[in-house]
XYZ file of C-alpha atoms in Angstrom:
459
model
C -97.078 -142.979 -51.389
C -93.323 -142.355 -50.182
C -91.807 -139.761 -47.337
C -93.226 -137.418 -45.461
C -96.501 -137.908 -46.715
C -96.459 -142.239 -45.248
C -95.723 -140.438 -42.079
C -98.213 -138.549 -41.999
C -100.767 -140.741 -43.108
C -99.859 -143.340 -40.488
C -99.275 -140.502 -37.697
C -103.380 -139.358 -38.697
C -104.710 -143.039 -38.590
C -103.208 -143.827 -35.008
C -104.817 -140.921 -33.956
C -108.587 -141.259 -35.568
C -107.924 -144.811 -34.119
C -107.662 -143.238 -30.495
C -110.376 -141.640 -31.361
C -112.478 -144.439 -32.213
C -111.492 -146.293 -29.104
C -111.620 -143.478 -26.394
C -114.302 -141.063 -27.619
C -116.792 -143.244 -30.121
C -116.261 -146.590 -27.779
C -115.945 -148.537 -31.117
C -114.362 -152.100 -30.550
C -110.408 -152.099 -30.368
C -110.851 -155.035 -32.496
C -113.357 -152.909 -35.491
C -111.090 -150.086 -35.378
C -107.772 -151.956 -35.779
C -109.387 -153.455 -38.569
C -110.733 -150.043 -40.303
C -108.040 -148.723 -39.835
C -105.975 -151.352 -41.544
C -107.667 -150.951 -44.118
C -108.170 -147.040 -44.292
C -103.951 -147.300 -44.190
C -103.946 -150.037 -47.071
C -105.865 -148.232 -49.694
C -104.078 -144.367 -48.874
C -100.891 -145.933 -49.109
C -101.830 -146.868 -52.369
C -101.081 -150.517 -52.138
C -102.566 -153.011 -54.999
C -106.451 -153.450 -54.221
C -105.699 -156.974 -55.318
C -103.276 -157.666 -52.761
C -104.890 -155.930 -49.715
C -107.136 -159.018 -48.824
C -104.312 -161.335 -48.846
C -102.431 -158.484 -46.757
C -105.321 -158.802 -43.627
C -105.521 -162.216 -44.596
C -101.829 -163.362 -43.785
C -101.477 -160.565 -40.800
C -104.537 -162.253 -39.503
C -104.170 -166.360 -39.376
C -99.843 -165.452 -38.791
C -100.378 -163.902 -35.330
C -103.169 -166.573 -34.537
C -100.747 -169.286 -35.525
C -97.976 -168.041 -33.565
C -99.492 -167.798 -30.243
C -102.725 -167.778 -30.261
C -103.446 -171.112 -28.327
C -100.488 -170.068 -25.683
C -102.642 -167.218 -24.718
C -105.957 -169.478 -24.276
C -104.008 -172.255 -22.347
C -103.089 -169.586 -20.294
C -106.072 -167.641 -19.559
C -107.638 -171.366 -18.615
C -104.735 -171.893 -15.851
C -105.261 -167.914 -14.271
C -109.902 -168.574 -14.551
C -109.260 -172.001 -12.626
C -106.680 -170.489 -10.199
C -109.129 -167.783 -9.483
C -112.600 -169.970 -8.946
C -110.770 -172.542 -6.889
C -109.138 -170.085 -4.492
C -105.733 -171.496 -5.428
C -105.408 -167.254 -5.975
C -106.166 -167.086 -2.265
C -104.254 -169.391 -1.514
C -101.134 -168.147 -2.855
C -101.850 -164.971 -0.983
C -102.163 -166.626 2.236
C -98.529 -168.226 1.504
C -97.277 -164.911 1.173
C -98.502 -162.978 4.028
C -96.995 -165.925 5.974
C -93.712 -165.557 4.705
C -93.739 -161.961 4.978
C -95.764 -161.509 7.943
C -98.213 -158.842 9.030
C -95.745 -156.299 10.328
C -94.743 -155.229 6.756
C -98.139 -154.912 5.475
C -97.602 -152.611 2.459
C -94.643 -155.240 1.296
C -97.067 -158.385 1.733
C -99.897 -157.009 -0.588
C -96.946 -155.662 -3.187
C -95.693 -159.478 -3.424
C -99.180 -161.186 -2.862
C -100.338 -159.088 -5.923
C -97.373 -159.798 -8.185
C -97.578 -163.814 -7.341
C -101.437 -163.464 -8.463
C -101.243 -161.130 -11.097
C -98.981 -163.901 -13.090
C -102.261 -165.980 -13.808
C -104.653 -163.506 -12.989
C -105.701 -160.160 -14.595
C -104.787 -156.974 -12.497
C -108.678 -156.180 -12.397
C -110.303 -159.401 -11.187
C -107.124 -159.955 -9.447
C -107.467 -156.883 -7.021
C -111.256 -157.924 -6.545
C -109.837 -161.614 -5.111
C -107.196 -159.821 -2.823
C -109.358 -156.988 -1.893
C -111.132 -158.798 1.174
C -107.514 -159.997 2.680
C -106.586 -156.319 2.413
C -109.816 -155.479 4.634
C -108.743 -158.119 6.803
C -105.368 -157.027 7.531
C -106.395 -153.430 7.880
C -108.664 -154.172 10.373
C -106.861 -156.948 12.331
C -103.696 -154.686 12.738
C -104.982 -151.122 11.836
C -102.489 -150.943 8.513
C -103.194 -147.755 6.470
C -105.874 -148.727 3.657
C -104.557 -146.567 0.881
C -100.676 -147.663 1.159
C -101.850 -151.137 1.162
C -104.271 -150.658 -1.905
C -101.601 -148.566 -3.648
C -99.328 -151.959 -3.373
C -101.760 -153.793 -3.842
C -102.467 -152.298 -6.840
C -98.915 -152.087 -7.765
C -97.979 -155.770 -7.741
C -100.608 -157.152 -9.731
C -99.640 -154.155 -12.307
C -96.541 -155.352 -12.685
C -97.401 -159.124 -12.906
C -99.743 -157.848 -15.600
C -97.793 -156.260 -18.011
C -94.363 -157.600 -17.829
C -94.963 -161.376 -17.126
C -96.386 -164.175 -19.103
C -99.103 -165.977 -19.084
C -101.228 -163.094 -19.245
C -102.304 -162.372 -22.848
C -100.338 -158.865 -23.090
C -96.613 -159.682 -22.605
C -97.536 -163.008 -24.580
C -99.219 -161.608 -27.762
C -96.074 -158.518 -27.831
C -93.457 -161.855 -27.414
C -95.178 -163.731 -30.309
C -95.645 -160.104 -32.897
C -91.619 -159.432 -31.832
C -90.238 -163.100 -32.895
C -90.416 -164.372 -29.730
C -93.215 -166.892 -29.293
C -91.182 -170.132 -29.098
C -88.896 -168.500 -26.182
C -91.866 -167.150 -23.604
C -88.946 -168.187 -21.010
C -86.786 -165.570 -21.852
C -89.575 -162.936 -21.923
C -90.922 -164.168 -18.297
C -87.016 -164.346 -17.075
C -86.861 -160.640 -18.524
C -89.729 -159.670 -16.617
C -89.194 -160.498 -13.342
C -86.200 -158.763 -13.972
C -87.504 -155.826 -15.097
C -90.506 -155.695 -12.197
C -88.193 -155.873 -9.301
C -86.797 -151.917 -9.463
C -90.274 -150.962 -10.536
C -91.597 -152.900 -7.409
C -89.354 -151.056 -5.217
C -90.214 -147.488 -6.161
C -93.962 -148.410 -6.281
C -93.503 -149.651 -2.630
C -91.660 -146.566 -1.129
C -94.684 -144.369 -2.898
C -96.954 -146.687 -1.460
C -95.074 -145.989 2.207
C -95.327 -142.075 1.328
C -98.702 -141.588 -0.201
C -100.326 -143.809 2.389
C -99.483 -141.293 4.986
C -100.913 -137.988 2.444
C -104.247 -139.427 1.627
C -106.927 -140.487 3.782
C -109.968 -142.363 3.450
C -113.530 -141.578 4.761
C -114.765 -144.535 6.326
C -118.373 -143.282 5.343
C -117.828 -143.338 1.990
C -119.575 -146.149 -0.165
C -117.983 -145.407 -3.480
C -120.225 -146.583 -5.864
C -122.247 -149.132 -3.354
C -119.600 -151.421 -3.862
C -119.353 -153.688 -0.645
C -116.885 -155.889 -0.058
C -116.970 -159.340 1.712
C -115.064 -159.986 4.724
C -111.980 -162.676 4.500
C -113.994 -165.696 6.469
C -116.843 -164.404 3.995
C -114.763 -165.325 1.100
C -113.300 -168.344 2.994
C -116.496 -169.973 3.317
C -117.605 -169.000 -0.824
C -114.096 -171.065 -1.613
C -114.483 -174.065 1.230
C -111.881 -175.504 1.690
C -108.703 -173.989 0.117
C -106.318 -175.987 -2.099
C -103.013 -177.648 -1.446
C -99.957 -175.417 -1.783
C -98.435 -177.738 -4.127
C -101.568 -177.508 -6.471
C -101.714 -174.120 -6.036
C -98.654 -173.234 -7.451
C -97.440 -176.048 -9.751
C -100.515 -174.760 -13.011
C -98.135 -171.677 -12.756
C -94.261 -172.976 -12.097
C -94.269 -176.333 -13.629
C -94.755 -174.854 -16.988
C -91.758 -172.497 -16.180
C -89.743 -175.201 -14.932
C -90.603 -177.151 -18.155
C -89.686 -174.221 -20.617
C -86.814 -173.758 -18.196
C -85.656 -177.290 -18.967
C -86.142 -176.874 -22.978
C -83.881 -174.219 -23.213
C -81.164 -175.445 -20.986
C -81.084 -178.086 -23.543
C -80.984 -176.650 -26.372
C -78.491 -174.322 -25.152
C -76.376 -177.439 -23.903
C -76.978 -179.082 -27.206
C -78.625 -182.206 -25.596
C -78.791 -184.987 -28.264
C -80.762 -187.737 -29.338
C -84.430 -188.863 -27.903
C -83.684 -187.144 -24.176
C -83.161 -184.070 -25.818
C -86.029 -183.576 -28.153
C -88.043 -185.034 -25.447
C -87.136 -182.057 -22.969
C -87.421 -179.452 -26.332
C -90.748 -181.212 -27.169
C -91.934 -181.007 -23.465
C -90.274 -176.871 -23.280
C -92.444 -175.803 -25.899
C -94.983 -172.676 -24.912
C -97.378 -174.471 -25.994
C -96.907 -178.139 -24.537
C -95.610 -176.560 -21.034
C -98.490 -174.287 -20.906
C -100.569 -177.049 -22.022
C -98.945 -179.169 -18.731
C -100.429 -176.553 -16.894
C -103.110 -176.900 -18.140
C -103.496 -180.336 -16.707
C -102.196 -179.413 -13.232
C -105.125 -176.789 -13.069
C -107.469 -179.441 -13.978
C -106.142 -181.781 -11.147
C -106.813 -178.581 -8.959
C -110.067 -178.106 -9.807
C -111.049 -181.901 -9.115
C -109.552 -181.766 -6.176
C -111.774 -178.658 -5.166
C -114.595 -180.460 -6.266
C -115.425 -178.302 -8.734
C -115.377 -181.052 -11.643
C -118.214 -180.263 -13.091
C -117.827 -176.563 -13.302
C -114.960 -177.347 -15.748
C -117.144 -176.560 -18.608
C -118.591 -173.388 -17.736
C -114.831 -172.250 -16.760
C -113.685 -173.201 -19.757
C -116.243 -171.504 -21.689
C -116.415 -168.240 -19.915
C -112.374 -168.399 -20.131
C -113.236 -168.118 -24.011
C -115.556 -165.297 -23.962
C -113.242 -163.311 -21.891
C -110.174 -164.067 -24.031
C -111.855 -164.008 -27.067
C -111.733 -160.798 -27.667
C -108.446 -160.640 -27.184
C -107.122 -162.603 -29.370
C -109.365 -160.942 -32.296
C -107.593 -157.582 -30.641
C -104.036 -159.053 -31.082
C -105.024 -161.005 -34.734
C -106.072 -157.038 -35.606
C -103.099 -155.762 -34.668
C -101.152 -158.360 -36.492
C -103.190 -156.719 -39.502
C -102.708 -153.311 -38.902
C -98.660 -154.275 -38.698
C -98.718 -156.573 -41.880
C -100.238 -153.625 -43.695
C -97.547 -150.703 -42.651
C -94.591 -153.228 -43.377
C -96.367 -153.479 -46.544
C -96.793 -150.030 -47.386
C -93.571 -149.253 -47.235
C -93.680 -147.517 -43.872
C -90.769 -149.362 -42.495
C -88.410 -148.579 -45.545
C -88.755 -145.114 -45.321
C -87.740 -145.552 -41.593
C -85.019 -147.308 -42.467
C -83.224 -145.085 -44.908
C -83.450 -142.455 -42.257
C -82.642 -144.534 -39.326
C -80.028 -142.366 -38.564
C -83.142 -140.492 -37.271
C -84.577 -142.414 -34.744
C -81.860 -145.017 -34.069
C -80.967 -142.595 -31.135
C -84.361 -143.018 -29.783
C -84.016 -147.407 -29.692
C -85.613 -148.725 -27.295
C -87.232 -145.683 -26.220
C -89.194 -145.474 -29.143
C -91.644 -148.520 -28.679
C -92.150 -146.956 -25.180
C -93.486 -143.873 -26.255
C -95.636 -145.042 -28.826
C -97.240 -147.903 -26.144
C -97.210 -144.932 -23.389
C -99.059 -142.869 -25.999
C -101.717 -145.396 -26.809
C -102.330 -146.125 -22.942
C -102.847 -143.063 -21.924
C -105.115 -142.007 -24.352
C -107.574 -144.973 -25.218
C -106.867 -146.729 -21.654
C -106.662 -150.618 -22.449
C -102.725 -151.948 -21.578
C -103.262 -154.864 -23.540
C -104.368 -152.958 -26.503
C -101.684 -150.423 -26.278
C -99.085 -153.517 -26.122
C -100.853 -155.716 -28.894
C -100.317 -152.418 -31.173
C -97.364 -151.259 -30.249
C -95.628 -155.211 -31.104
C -97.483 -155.095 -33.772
C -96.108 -152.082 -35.300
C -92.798 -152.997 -34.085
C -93.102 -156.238 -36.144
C -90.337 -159.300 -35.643
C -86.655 -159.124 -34.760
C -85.806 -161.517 -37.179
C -87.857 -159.883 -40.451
C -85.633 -158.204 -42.430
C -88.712 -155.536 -43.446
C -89.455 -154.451 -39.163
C -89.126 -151.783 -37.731
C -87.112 -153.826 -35.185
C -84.557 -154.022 -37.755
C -84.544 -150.646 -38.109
C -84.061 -149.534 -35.142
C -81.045 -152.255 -35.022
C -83.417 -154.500 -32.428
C -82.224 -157.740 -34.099
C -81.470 -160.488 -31.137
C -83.490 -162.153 -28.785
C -82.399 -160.037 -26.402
C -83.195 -156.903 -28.162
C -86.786 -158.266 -28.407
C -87.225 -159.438 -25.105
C -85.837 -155.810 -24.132
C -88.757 -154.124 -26.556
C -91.090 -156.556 -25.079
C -90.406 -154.894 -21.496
C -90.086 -151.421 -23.137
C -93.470 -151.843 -24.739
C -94.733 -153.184 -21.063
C -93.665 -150.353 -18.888
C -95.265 -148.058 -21.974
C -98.477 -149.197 -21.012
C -98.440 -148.409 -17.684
C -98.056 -144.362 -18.449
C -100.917 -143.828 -17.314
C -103.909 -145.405 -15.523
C -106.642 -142.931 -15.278
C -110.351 -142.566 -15.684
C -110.978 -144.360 -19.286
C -108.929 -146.949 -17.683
C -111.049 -149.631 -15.813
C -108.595 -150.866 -13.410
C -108.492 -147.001 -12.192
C -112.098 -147.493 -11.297
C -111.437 -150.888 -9.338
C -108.978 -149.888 -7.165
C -110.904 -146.414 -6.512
C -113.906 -147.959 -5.984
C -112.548 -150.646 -3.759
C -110.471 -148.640 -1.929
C -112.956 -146.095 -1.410
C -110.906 -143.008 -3.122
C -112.509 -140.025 -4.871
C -111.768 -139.498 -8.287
C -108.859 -136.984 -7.275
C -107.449 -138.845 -4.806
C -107.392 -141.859 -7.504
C -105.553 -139.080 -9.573
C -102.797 -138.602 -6.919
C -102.377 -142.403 -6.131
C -103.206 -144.935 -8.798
C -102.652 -142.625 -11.713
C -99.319 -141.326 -9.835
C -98.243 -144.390 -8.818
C -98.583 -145.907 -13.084
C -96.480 -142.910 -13.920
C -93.640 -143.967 -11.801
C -94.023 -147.636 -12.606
C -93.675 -146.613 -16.918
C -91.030 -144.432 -15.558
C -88.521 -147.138 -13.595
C -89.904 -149.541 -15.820
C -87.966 -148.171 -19.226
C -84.833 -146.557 -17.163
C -84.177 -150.067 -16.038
C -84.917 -151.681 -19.487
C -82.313 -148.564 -20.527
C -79.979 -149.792 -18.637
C -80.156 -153.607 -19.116
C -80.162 -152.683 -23.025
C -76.649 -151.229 -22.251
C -75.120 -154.161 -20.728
C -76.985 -157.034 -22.897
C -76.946 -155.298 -26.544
């Protein structure tokens, strides 16, 4: 199969694979896979090769960062049980201070939402919110609208959480995670601005019923949650399972960049590693949780950590199918020899198709495991990356944020971080409409413009 007809092919499976997802609530992880295979055998490809096809999509994207994304889900489960989360929070509002309330959740959220998923993330914070609110009569919804914003951002553009790390290791870039977290704090300060001025404006248009018990969800007070944590941990340990990795990858690349010979250099290469920094942090989280007394918890953590990231990492070992398997039939030839096409579209184009994806099957990380996957690696002389002329480091770290602010467009209702901050916040469904869902819009929006205009000073 050649042409229009590959196009079309792939255009109908992406769709009947929304379908599955959104409308028949089949696993992201079965329909990647059925799909894959659906694609494989109407592009005509060899039925002797297809198994080898999955096979090699599947063990190459576990290889390449697979055990990055565990080590890090580990470090954001034990920030979150020891209240090293809260903690962090705390150390926030204190250097912001209560008078800019709106500005102290936005940055409270994005330090959190590095280690921690958006949704469990906003469940942690929610109670300091309340606090606030009542202790200095904030407005709820601008502060849950920050709130909400900051651990967003943290979310999608920032390693260690899975999404931004799986889309860095399908795009080439798995043994330089620094440059992809460097890239998105870049990218989440503009995109943290305009989400806090529309936090300032639509905290004054929408108001909250007091009465309302949106879906009989109470929520504990601060001291409440104080007294669930004890004691809270050190500053120091609360922070160094998150920056001592980063200072660590930080360190590899300045020398290999520097060209640092002998045993000091391949010591601080060996140590910069994703994996062996990550792994560091791993250790520092472990010192944390001893030091919590929580010891013995370690292996119920550690095993719930699995369950939860499981099935994301069969998710982004699907997706590394579904992109072995379009590379493979022929898909991304065809693109090339009409690049002249879409080359105008660059880095816009893996921002659609993510934007696409999020809006209609709702997951972030699914929409970014796909879209990376599609795009394939800078490097690979058969990606779509290539043809679309996305062949540096750069350029991928650049698709990595493009593909990040795509799945932010938009958060509605078959999104389940819509329904946490609704429901925590109290919000009807419309009024989620006009804040969370708004407020996602304008993130995806300032998200690519300022990935737009980065691409036109760095490429």
């Amino acid at each position: 199969m050649s042409g229009i007809a590959l196009i079309l092919t792939f255009v109908v499976a992406i769709i009947i694979m929304i379908y599955m997802i959104a409308k028949l609530k089949v696993h992201p992880f079965l329909a990647l896979m059925s799909i894959s295979l659906a694609l494989a055998l109407l592009a005509g490809l060899p039925l002797a090769k297809i198994p080898s096809i999955v096979g090699e999509g599947f063990s190459n994207t576990f290889k390449s960062i697979g055990i990055v994304i565990i080590f890090g889900a580990i470090i954001g489960t034990i920030l979150e049980k020891t209240g090293a989360a809260l903690k962090l929070a705390d150390m926030v509002v204190k250097v912001v201070g209560q008078k800019r309330p709106e500005l102290a959740m936005l940055i409270m959220g994005w330090v959190v939402g590095i280690p921690v998923f958006c949704d469990s993330g906003f469940v942690v914070l929610n109670p300091i919110r309340e606090a606030i609110r009542k202790k200095i009569l904030a407005n709820p919804v601008g502060m849950a609208v920050a709130l909400s914003a900051g651990l967003y951002a943290a979310h999608v553009f920032i390693p260690p959480t899975p999404g931004p790390i799986a889309a860095a290791g399908a795009v080439g870039l798995s043994h330089n995670l620094l440059l992809v977290i460097g890239m998105g704090v870049v990218v989440s300060i503009p995109v943290l601005i305009a989400s806090y001025f529309f936090a300032k404006y639509i905290g004054k248009q929408v108001s909250v019923s007091e009465e309302a018990e949106a879906d009989k969800i109470i929520s504990q007070s601060y001291e409440d949650l104080l007294k669930h944590y004890g004691k809270l941990p050190s500053g120091f340990l609360s922070l160094a399972p998150i920056f001592v990795p980063i200072i660590l990858m930080a360190l590899g690349s300045i020398a290999k960049i520097a060209g640092v010979s002998g045993n000091f250099g391949t010591f601080l290469q060996f140590v910069g590693n994703p994996i062996i920094a990550l792994a560091v942090g791993v250790v520092f989280a472990i010192f944390l949780l001893a030091s919590s007394g929580k010891m013995a918890e370690f292996d119920s953590l550690t095993n719930d950590t699995l369950k939860l990231v499981g099935p994301i990492l069969f998710i982004t070992a699907a997706g590394g199918v579904l992109g072995n398997v379009i590379t493979q039939a022929g898909f991304v030839d065809y693109i090339k020899q009409n690049a002249h096409i879409i080359s105008t579209a660059g880095i816009f184009f893996p921002f659609l198709i993510s934007a696409i994806l999020k809006t209609a099957q709702g997951s972030s990380t699914v929409a970014i495991i796909t879209t990376a996957s599609i795009m394939g690696m800078f490097n690979a002389p058969d990606s779509l990356m290539n043809a679309l002329g996305l062949t540096s480091e750069m350029a991928a770290a650049l698709t990595v944020m493009a593909i990040a602010a795509g799945s932010m467009c938009v958060s509605h209702a078959n999104d389940s971080y819509y329904w946490v901050v609704t429901n925590f916040t109290k919000l009807t469904p419309q009024q989620g409409y006009r804040t969370q869902t708004t407020l996602t819009f304008i993130m995806g929006v300032v998200g690519i413009l300022t990935v737009y205009l980065l691409s036109l000073v760095l490429l």
